[in-house]
PDB file of C-alpha atoms in Angstrom:
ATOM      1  CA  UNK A   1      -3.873 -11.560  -5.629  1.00 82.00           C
ATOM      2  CA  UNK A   2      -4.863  -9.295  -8.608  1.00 86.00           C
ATOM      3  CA  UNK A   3      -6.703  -6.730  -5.879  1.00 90.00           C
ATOM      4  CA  UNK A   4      -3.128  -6.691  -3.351  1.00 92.00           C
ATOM      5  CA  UNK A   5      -1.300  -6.179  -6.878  1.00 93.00           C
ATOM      6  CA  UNK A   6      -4.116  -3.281  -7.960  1.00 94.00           C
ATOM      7  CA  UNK A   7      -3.963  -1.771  -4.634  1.00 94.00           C
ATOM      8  CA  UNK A   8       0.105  -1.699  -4.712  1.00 94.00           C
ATOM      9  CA  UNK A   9      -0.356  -0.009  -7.751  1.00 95.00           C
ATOM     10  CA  UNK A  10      -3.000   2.443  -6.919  1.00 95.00           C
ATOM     11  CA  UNK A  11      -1.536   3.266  -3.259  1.00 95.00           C
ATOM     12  CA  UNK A  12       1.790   3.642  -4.584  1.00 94.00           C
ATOM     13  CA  UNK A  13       0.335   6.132  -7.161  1.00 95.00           C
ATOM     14  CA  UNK A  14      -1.275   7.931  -4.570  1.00 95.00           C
ATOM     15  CA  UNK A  15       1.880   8.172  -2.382  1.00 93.00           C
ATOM     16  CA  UNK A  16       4.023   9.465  -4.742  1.00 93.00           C
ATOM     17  CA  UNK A  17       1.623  12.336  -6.034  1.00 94.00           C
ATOM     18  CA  UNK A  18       1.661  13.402  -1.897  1.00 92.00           C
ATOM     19  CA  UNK A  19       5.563  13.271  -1.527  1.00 89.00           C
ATOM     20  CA  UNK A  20       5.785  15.123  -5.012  1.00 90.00           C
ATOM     21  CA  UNK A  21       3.169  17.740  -3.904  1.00 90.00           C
ATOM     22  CA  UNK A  22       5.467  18.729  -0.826  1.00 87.00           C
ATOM     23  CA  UNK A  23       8.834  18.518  -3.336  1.00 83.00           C
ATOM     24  CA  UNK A  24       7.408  20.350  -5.617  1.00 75.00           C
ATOM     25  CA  UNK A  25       8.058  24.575  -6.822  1.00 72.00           C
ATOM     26  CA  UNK A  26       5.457  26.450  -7.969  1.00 73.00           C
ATOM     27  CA  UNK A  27       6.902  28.902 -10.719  1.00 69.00           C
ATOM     28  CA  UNK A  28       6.092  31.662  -9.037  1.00 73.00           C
ATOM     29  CA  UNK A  29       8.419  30.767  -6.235  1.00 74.00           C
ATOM     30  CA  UNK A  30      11.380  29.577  -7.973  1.00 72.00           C
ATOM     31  CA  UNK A  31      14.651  31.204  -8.442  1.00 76.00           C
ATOM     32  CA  UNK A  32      16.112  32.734 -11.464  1.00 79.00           C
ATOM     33  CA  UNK A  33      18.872  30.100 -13.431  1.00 72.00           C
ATOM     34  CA  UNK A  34      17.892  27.466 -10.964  1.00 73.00           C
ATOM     35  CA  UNK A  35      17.263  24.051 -12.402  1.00 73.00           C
ATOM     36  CA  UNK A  36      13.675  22.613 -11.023  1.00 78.00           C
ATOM     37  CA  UNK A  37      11.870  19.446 -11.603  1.00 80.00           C
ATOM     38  CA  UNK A  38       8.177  19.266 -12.830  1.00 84.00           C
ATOM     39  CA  UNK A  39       5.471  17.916 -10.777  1.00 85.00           C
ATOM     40  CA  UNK A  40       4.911  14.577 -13.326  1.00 89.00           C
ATOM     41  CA  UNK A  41       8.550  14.036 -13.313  1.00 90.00           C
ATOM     42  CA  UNK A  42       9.072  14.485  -9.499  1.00 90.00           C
ATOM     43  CA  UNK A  43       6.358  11.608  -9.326  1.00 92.00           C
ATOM     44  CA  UNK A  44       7.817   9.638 -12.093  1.00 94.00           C
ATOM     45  CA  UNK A  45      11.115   9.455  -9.820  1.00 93.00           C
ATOM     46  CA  UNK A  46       9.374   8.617  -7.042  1.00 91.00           C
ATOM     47  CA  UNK A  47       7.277   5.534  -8.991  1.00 93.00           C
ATOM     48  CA  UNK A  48      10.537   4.388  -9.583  1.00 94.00           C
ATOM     49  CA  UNK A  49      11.519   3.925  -6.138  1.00 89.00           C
ATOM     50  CA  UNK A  50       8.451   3.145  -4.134  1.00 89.00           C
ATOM     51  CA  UNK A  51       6.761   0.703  -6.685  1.00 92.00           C
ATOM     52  CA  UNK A  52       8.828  -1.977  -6.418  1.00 92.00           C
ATOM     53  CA  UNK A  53       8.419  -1.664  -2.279  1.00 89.00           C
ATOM     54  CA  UNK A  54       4.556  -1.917  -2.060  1.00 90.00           C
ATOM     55  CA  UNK A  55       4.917  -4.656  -4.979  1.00 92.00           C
ATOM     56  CA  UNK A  56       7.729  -6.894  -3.485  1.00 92.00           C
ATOM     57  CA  UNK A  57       7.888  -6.109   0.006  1.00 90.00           C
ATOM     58  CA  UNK A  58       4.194  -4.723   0.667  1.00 90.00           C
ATOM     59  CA  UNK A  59       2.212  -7.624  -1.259  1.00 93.00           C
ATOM     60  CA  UNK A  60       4.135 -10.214   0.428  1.00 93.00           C
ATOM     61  CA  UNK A  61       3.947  -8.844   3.945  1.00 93.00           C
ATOM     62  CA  UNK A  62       0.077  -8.023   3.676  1.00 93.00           C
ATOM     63  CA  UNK A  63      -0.224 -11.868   2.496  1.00 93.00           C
ATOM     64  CA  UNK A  64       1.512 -12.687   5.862  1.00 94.00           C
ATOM     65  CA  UNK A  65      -0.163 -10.306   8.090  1.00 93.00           C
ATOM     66  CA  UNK A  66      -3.850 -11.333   6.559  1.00 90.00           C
ATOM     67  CA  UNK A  67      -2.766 -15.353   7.347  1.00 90.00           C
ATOM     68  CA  UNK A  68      -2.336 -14.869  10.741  1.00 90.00           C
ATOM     69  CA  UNK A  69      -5.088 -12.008  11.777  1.00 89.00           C
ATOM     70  CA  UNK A  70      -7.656 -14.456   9.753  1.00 85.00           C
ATOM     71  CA  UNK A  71      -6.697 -17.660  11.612  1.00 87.00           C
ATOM     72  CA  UNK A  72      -6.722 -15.672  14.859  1.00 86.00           C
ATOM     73  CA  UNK A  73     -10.025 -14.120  14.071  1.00 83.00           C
ATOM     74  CA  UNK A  74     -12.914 -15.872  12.515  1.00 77.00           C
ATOM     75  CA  UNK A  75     -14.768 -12.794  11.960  1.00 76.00           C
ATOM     76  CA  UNK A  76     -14.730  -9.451  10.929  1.00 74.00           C
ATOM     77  CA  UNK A  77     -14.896  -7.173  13.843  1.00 81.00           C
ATOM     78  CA  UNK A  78     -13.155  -3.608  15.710  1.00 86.00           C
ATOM     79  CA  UNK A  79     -10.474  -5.640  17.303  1.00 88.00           C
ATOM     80  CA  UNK A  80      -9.354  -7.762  14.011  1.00 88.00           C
ATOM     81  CA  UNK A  81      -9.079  -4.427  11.817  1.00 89.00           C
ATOM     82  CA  UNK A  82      -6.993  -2.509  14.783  1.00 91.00           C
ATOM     83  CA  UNK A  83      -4.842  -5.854  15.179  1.00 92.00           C
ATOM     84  CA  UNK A  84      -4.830  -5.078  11.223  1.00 92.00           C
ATOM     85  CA  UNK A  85      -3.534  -1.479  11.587  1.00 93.00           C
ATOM     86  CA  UNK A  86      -0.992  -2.319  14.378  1.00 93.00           C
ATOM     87  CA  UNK A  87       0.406  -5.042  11.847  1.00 94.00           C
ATOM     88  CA  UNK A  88       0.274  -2.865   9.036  1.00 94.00           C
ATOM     89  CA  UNK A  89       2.038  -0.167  10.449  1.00 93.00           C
ATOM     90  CA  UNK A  90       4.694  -2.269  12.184  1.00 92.00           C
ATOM     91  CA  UNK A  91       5.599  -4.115   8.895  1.00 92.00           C
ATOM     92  CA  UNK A  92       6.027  -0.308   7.044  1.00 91.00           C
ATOM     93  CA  UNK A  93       8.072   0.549  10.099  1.00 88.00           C
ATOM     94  CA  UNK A  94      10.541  -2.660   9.702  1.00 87.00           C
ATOM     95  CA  UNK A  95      10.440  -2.489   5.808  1.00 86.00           C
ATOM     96  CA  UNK A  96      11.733   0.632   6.384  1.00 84.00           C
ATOM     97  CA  UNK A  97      14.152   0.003   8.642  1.00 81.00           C
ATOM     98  CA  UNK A  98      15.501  -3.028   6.511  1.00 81.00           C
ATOM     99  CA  UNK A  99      15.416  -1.106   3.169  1.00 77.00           C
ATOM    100  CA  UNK A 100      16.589   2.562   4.095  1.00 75.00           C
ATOM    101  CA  UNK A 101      18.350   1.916   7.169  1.00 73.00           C
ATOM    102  CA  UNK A 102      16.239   4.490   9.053  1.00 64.00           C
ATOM    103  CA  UNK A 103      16.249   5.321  12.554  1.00 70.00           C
ATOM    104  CA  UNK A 104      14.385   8.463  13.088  1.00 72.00           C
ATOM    105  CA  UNK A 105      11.164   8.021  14.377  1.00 72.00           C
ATOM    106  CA  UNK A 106       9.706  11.028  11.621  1.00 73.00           C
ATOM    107  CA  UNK A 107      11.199   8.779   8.506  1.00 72.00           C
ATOM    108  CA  UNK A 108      10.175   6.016  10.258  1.00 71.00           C
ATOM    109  CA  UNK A 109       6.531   7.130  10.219  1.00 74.00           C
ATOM    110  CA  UNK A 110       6.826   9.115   6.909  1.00 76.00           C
ATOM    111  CA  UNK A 111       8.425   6.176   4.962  1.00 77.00           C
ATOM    112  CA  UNK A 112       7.055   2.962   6.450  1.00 83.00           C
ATOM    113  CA  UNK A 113       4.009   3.321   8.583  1.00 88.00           C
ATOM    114  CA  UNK A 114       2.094   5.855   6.449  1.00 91.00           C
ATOM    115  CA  UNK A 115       2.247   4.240   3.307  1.00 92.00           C
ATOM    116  CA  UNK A 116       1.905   0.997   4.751  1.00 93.00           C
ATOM    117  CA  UNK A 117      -1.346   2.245   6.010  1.00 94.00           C
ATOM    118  CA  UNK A 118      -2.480   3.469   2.828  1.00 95.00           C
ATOM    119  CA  UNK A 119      -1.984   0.690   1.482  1.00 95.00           C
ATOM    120  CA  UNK A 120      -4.376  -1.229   3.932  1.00 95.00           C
ATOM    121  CA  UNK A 121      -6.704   1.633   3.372  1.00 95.00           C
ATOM    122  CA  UNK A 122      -6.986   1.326  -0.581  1.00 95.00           C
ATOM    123  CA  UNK A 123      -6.622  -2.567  -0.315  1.00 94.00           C
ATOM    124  CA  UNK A 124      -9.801  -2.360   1.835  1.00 92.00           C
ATOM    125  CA  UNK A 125     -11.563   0.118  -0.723  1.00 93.00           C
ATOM    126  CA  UNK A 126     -10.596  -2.176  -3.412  1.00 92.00           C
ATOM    127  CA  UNK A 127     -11.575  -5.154  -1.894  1.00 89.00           C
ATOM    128  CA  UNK A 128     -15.349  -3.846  -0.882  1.00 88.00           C
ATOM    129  CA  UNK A 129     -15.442  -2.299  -4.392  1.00 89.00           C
ATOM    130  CA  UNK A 130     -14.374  -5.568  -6.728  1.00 85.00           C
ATOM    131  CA  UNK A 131     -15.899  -8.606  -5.899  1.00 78.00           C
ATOM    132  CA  UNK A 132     -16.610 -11.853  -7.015  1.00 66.00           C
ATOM    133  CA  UNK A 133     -20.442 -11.686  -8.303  1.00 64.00           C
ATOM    134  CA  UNK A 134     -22.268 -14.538  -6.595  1.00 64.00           C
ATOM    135  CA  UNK A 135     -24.387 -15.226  -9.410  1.00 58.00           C
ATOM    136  CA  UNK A 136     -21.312 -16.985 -11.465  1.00 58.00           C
ATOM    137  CA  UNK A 137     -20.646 -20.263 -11.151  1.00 57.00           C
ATOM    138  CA  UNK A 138     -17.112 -21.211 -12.632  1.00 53.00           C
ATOM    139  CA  UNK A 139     -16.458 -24.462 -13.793  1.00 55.00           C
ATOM    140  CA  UNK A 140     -14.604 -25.374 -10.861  1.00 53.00           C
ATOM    141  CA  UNK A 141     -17.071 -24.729  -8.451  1.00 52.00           C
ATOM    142  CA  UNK A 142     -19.851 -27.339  -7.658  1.00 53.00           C
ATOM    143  CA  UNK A 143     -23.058 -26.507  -6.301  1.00 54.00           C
ATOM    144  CA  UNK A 144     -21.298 -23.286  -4.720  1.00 52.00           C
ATOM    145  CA  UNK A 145     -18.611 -25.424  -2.970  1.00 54.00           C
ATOM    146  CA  UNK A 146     -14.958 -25.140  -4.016  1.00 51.00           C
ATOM    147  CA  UNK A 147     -13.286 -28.072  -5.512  1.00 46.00           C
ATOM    148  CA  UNK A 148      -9.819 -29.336  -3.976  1.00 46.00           C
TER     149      UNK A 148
END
């Protein structure tokens, strides 16, 4: 749970610094006694908005989508992470439809599928990157078998 929460975190980071990067000015291009918005505060705005997506609709759907892909699939293979991809996207595509009430297919793929997929993409990165060492045995473990 603490990676799908880390990986929220870090994708929705990531997400926001891309959409502020397109919003954003440069100085040299802006217009006299206009009002602009920095870069940090353009992706301050947007933390405020898309953090509370990947955390309460993106943890809970990838919880879903990784119950059902793992009892379909014993294993890892090519098929289970494309079935993975498909489900990813499609559940960006309907939490956006739910949440913004989009139905362009460009928002649709710009505000659901994409970060959805980023998501998977950093949850996979985090998930190869922290791991449980398998030298530590925890008091509730027995002989390497879980208790319960």
């Amino acid at each position: 749970m603490l990676r799908r929460l880390l990986s929220a975190l870090l994708s929705s980071i990531i997400f926001c610094s891309i959409l502020a990067y397109f919003q954003h000015t440069p100085i040299a291009e802006r217009q006299p006694n206009t009002s602009y918005m920095s870069f940090s505060s353009l992706v301050f705005i947007y933390l405020i908005y898309a953090t509370p997506v990947y955390v309460l609709g993106g943890i809970p759907c990838s919880i879903l989508i990784d119950t059902i892909t793992k009892r379909i699939f014993r294993r890892s293979t090519i098929l289970f992470y494309l079935v993975n991809i498909i489900c990813y996207t499609l559940a960006g595509m309907l939490l956006a439809l739910l949440l913004f009430n989009v139905f362009e297919i460009e928002a649709w793929i710009w505000g659901g599928a994409a970060p959805a997929l980023l998501y998977y993409v950093v949850y996979l990165l985090v998930r190869l990157l922290i791991r449980k060492p398998q030298s530590i045995n925890y008091p509730w473990e027995e002989s390497g078998k879980k208790m319960g």
